[in-house]
Amino acid sequence: MSDTTQTDPVQTVSDQPEPAAKTVDGLYLVDGSGFIFRAFHAIPPLTRSDGTPVNAVMGFTNMLMKLLADHHAEAVAVIFDSKRLNFRNEFYADYKAHRPEPPEELKPQFGIIREAVEAFCVPSIELEGYEADDLIATYARLAREQGRQVTIVSSDKDLMQLVTDGVAMLDPMKNKVIGFEEVFEKFGVTPDKVVDVQALAGDPVDNVPGVPGIGIKTAAQLIGEYGDLETLLERAGEIKQPKRRQALIDNAELARVSKRLVQLDDQAPVPTPLDDLKVREPDHEKLLNFLRQQGFRSIITRVENEIRADGRLVDGAAAPSGSTPTSASATALPTSAPEVRASARFDGKGTYELVQTVEALDRWIAAAHAAGTVAVDTETDSLHACSCKMVGISLAVEQGAACYIPVGHVGPDGVPAEGSLDLAPSDAPPQLPVEEVVARLKPLLEDPAILKVGHNLKFDIQVFGGHGIRLAPIDDTMLISYVLETGLHGHGMDELSKLHCDYTPITYDQVTGTGKSRVTFDRVALDKATEYAAEDADVTLRLYQALKPRLVPERLTTLYETIERPLVPIIADMEAEGILVDCDVLKELSKDLASRLAELEIEIHRVAGHTFNVGSPKQLGDVLFGEMGLQGGKKGKTGAYSTDSATLEPLAEQGHDIVQKVLDWRQFSKLKSTYTDSLQQQIDAKTGRVHTSFSLAITTTGRLSSNDPNLQNIPIRTEEGRKIRRAFIAKPGHTLLSVDYSQIELRLVAEMAGIEALKHAFREGIDIHAMTASQVFGVPLDQMTGDIRRKAKAINFGIIYGISGFGLGRQLGISAGEANSFIKTYLERFSELAAFMDKTKEFCRKNGYVTTLFGRRCHIQGIAERNPARRQFAERQAINAPIQGTAADIIKRAMVRIPSALEAAGLTGRMLLQVHDELIFEVPEAEAAETSEVVRRVMEGAASLGVPLVAEAGTGHSWADAH
DNA sequence: GCAATCACG
DNA sequence: GACGTACGTGATTGCC
């Protein structure tokens, strides 16, 4: 069961959560004409590759698709207005006379939208002389007479008069049901009185006259009082307000005409019998053909995924050229199919939209709703997600259709934008206030039905988190690329764009400049910022379309959806939390180290006979091996003496005091510069804590990495270094909890290679190094010495690294030959191991990658090299990667489960750090014991294997104490 | 910007 | 038997 505990709202289209407004099955009558206009105005301009505008087509198609997917309709029809005049014009010539001609860009789309309906195998209905509303009224009546449920898909107020028991309306864009309550909210009366209110209030849009001076509010009040229009007109003389009374008396006839105009005709002669409106099985080929003609790539992807999920399509048979595993890396963007492009071309600079008004913003939000998927990217003034300022947001809804919303740009002199508290005269460019943009975007960005796609969304999640937005659900193109092609290349956006889209995006440096003249992004001019930022969102969407479809056929969906993707918000929280660091402890250590370094330096210079830079390997080598004549060889192309600790340590042991001093100097210098000094700089001024950044897509094995600062390599191995851990502390009333896996990699070797003797030892809780020592060296456990055990331990580590005689020999200070004989014995004692290593190497040669227990693929380059050195290097990687990678999978699985496990247990502690096989928490003192148990339980249960996983916990005020 | 060195698992 | 060697990272420093 362990594999399926994590669920996420968006896996495939068909997996999406139940819509908020689910209506009962029955007849769905779609107000086609209403939607054409709504879609046209909601979606930014898009054109097909042949120049035909298709934005309304896309909006309409999306709406229809969503409707069919979200509701189990037994019958559906799309109803259109007929072009000609209708019966209302016979008695009121001016009816809808003010309607302007549809915009030029819309006209060609009417026909295409009818094709769209056809492609979905949904009946489309129109009738000369009647408006769509009349046909809808008629069908609704007919269905009601058969006792069937009716849903009118529209948000047009003119249709609200039809709402009654069994007839509801549905606004598919907002996914909102319009029933009695909503109608009452709008008109102030029950649906059956809506026409009376409309007759009085009139409607300037449709040129329905109504009674002058009476609006909806007054009309509702009057109808409420008098019951209906006729009664009101008859008793108009009783009205107290003179003006209102006179208006009603004078315009009684106008009101009656108005009522006839707004009253829908439910007796229209329907062109298609109600019984013919059954939902038919969709013709996928026909639908896909239509979508391809329009170049709706994201919709095509969704449809294909849906079809695939239904199992009606053999993998790859109808997939676009970019989504089959074989051709994916070669051509991500098919060239044959036409593509939707905004008025912009992909490489046409300066054509993305700069959003500076609420109207434009709302248009993009509506477009995102229509598309169902939106690529999001944030721009900030620094790379530190926790402390940076949000400068702008970009959205992309379709290839080429992207915008940039500036919210934090300042003028060239750094004057804040208008709306900031600063009242100084502003030369900041015009832009919407950040609060307003955030407020309008929040429902979209948190909408469980809208997928947010980003590249390295961990960053954007933190930026939005700072503004009270919890971005979800998400897909991350960086992580999709990472699970698909770990080890083949990096996963930065620019690199992936070149690789998959054959396109080089504008670089950050091009926009901000480099070196001395670099400016922060908030000072970049808006046009330049738009080109860069909107393009990033656009590229992200393209990468998504190229990469996401590969997950299923390449069997990487589970890894991505249950491990990598859920980890994103969890790591984001850990980074935002940070860890408390006591600056005074570090200062004290710095001071200490400084004086010891000074002493050592004087001493070293004295022995050398002159001053030199001890920190320069070149100068040091010259002094030690040149001037002083110590034994040591030149190395490498640089021709310089090697002076690393492996070289110097033997010399120090021979009694060369100066060498020992150099080694000490090196160690202290490292501690001071890398840890005590720089760590002080890295404490966040606001939080007093250190916020590292974990990279999720760097390593070739699946591990995380930590940077800025790296908190995964804080010293521990030496006493001096360990002191640095005293500076990492818990806040008042809290304690640090450290829980680490014991011997996880060796346990995994036993498991994956199926080494029975090792598995048995782990199950019995035997000292594993002593046990291997007794096996390999034939020493009984009760005669074990520390030195023999140390050798065995080195061999065990060697196994994990893809052992070689030379490497082991060097580690143990013995000859390669001697080391080789140890290895030989080891492989004889644990005979399953050799087979495992051979099998792994062979698999890697055949496939180019190796896999972990949880299906992660680590691509290994050079496995088939002719050069034996390079090939053997690849082979060692091939041995190591499944082991290291499985351990990484396991701790990630634990990390995904821990926050919810703590919450379920009512515990408030926070996970702060991960150090490969260790997790660090900050917990209230009173919760320490219980938290420790919950965490251990989750960690030990993160995989169920033939060997037990063991997690050990420690607590203390500082990290040094917790270990 | 690269090489050398060394901190961690 | 070649060929150069343990696996995976990140930060700092000196030097070109």
mmCIF file of N, CA and C in Angstrom, chain A residues 899-936:
data_model
loop_
_atom_site.group_PDB
_atom_site.id
_atom_site.type_symbol
_atom_site.label_atom_id
_atom_site.label_comp_id
_atom_site.label_asym_id
_atom_site.label_seq_id
_atom_site.Cartn_x
_atom_site.Cartn_y
_atom_site.Cartn_z
ATOM 1 N N PRO A 899 4.884 15.868 7.502
ATOM 2 C CA PRO A 899 4.077 17.015 7.957
ATOM 3 C C PRO A 899 2.635 16.642 8.261
ATOM 4 N N SER A 900 2.012 15.821 7.430
ATOM 5 C CA SER A 900 0.627 15.460 7.706
ATOM 6 C C SER A 900 0.534 14.486 8.874
ATOM 7 N N ALA A 901 1.555 13.652 9.032
ATOM 8 C CA ALA A 901 1.550 12.728 10.179
ATOM 9 C C ALA A 901 1.644 13.510 11.490
ATOM 10 N N LEU A 902 2.472 14.550 11.490
ATOM 11 C CA LEU A 902 2.600 15.372 12.696
ATOM 12 C C LEU A 902 1.282 16.079 12.979
ATOM 13 N N GLU A 903 0.708 16.620 11.930
ATOM 14 C CA GLU A 903 -0.543 17.346 12.127
ATOM 15 C C GLU A 903 -1.629 16.402 12.651
ATOM 16 N N ALA A 904 -1.683 15.221 12.053
ATOM 17 C CA ALA A 904 -2.703 14.263 12.483
ATOM 18 C C ALA A 904 -2.528 13.900 13.946
ATOM 19 N N ALA A 905 -1.269 13.938 14.415
ATOM 20 C CA ALA A 905 -1.015 13.596 15.812
ATOM 21 C C ALA A 905 -1.149 14.813 16.720
ATOM 22 N N GLY A 906 -1.534 15.941 16.136
ATOM 23 C CA GLY A 906 -1.690 17.154 16.937
ATOM 24 C C GLY A 906 -0.374 17.770 17.358
ATOM 25 N N LEU A 907 0.691 17.455 16.593
ATOM 26 C CA LEU A 907 2.014 17.972 16.955
ATOM 27 C C LEU A 907 2.346 19.190 16.094
ATOM 28 N N THR A 908 3.063 20.144 16.680
ATOM 29 C CA THR A 908 3.274 21.421 15.987
ATOM 30 C C THR A 908 4.711 21.647 15.544
ATOM 31 N N GLY A 909 5.567 20.651 15.777
ATOM 32 C CA GLY A 909 6.964 20.802 15.382
ATOM 33 C C GLY A 909 7.102 20.970 13.878
ATOM 34 N N ARG A 910 8.228 21.549 13.477
ATOM 35 C CA ARG A 910 8.479 21.805 12.056
ATOM 36 C C ARG A 910 9.730 21.089 11.579
ATOM 37 N N MET A 911 9.631 20.565 10.359
ATOM 38 C CA MET A 911 10.800 19.967 9.717
ATOM 39 C C MET A 911 11.635 21.107 9.129
ATOM 40 N N LEU A 912 12.928 21.121 9.441
ATOM 41 C CA LEU A 912 13.763 22.251 8.989
ATOM 42 C C LEU A 912 14.777 21.862 7.923
ATOM 43 N N LEU A 913 15.457 20.746 8.138
ATOM 44 C CA LEU A 913 16.566 20.397 7.247
ATOM 45 C C LEU A 913 16.550 18.920 6.897
ATOM 46 N N GLN A 914 17.166 18.626 5.742
ATOM 47 C CA GLN A 914 17.424 17.247 5.365
ATOM 48 C C GLN A 914 18.896 17.129 5.020
ATOM 49 N N VAL A 915 19.568 16.147 5.602
ATOM 50 C CA VAL A 915 20.974 15.923 5.272
ATOM 51 C C VAL A 915 21.134 14.476 4.800
ATOM 52 N N HIS A 916 20.481 14.158 3.717
ATOM 53 C CA HIS A 916 20.606 12.875 3.001
ATOM 54 C C HIS A 916 20.027 11.672 3.756
ATOM 55 N N ASP A 917 20.479 11.441 4.991
ATOM 56 C CA ASP A 917 19.866 10.328 5.724
ATOM 57 C C ASP A 917 19.370 10.810 7.088
ATOM 58 N N GLU A 918 19.271 12.125 7.241
ATOM 59 C CA GLU A 918 18.931 12.718 8.522
ATOM 60 C C GLU A 918 17.917 13.847 8.314
ATOM 61 N N LEU A 919 16.970 13.950 9.256
ATOM 62 C CA LEU A 919 16.024 15.064 9.219
ATOM 63 C C LEU A 919 16.114 15.819 10.539
ATOM 64 N N ILE A 920 16.102 17.146 10.446
ATOM 65 C CA ILE A 920 16.205 17.991 11.634
ATOM 66 C C ILE A 920 14.875 18.720 11.840
ATOM 67 N N PHE A 921 14.393 18.694 13.065
ATOM 68 C CA PHE A 921 13.127 19.346 13.398
ATOM 69 C C PHE A 921 13.327 20.323 14.551
ATOM 70 N N GLU A 922 12.459 21.319 14.594
ATOM 71 C CA GLU A 922 12.381 22.202 15.754
ATOM 72 C C GLU A 922 11.017 21.958 16.383
ATOM 73 N N VAL A 923 11.014 21.486 17.626
ATOM 74 C CA VAL A 923 9.744 21.080 18.240
ATOM 75 C C VAL A 923 9.617 21.680 19.636
ATOM 76 N N PRO A 924 8.378 21.983 20.054
ATOM 77 C CA PRO A 924 8.175 22.425 21.433
ATOM 78 C C PRO A 924 8.704 21.354 22.374
ATOM 79 N N GLU A 925 9.377 21.798 23.450
ATOM 80 C CA GLU A 925 10.004 20.829 24.356
ATOM 81 C C GLU A 925 9.026 19.748 24.794
ATOM 82 N N ALA A 926 7.786 20.165 25.059
ATOM 83 C CA ALA A 926 6.808 19.212 25.582
ATOM 84 C C ALA A 926 6.417 18.158 24.544
ATOM 85 N N GLU A 927 6.676 18.454 23.270
ATOM 86 C CA GLU A 927 6.265 17.514 22.224
ATOM 87 C C GLU A 927 7.409 16.649 21.727
ATOM 88 N N ALA A 928 8.600 16.882 22.256
ATOM 89 C CA ALA A 928 9.797 16.254 21.694
ATOM 90 C C ALA A 928 9.694 14.732 21.623
ATOM 91 N N ALA A 929 9.293 14.140 22.736
ATOM 92 C CA ALA A 929 9.293 12.677 22.782
ATOM 93 C C ALA A 929 8.295 12.098 21.784
ATOM 94 N N GLU A 930 7.108 12.680 21.772
ATOM 95 C CA GLU A 930 6.076 12.143 20.883
ATOM 96 C C GLU A 930 6.439 12.370 19.414
ATOM 97 N N THR A 931 6.958 13.552 19.124
ATOM 98 C CA THR A 931 7.353 13.862 17.748
ATOM 99 C C THR A 931 8.423 12.888 17.268
ATOM 100 N N SER A 932 9.367 12.645 18.157
ATOM 101 C CA SER A 932 10.441 11.723 17.822
ATOM 102 C C SER A 932 9.881 10.356 17.427
ATOM 103 N N GLU A 933 8.871 9.912 18.159
ATOM 104 C CA GLU A 933 8.279 8.603 17.839
ATOM 105 C C GLU A 933 7.530 8.621 16.513
ATOM 106 N N VAL A 934 6.765 9.673 16.283
ATOM 107 C CA VAL A 934 6.013 9.771 15.024
ATOM 108 C C VAL A 934 6.974 9.798 13.844
ATOM 109 N N VAL A 935 8.011 10.618 13.955
ATOM 110 C CA VAL A 935 8.964 10.747 12.845
ATOM 111 C C VAL A 935 9.676 9.416 12.600
ATOM 112 N N ARG A 936 10.103 8.794 13.680
ATOM 113 C CA ARG A 936 10.787 7.503 13.512
ATOM 114 C C ARG A 936 9.862 6.496 12.830
#
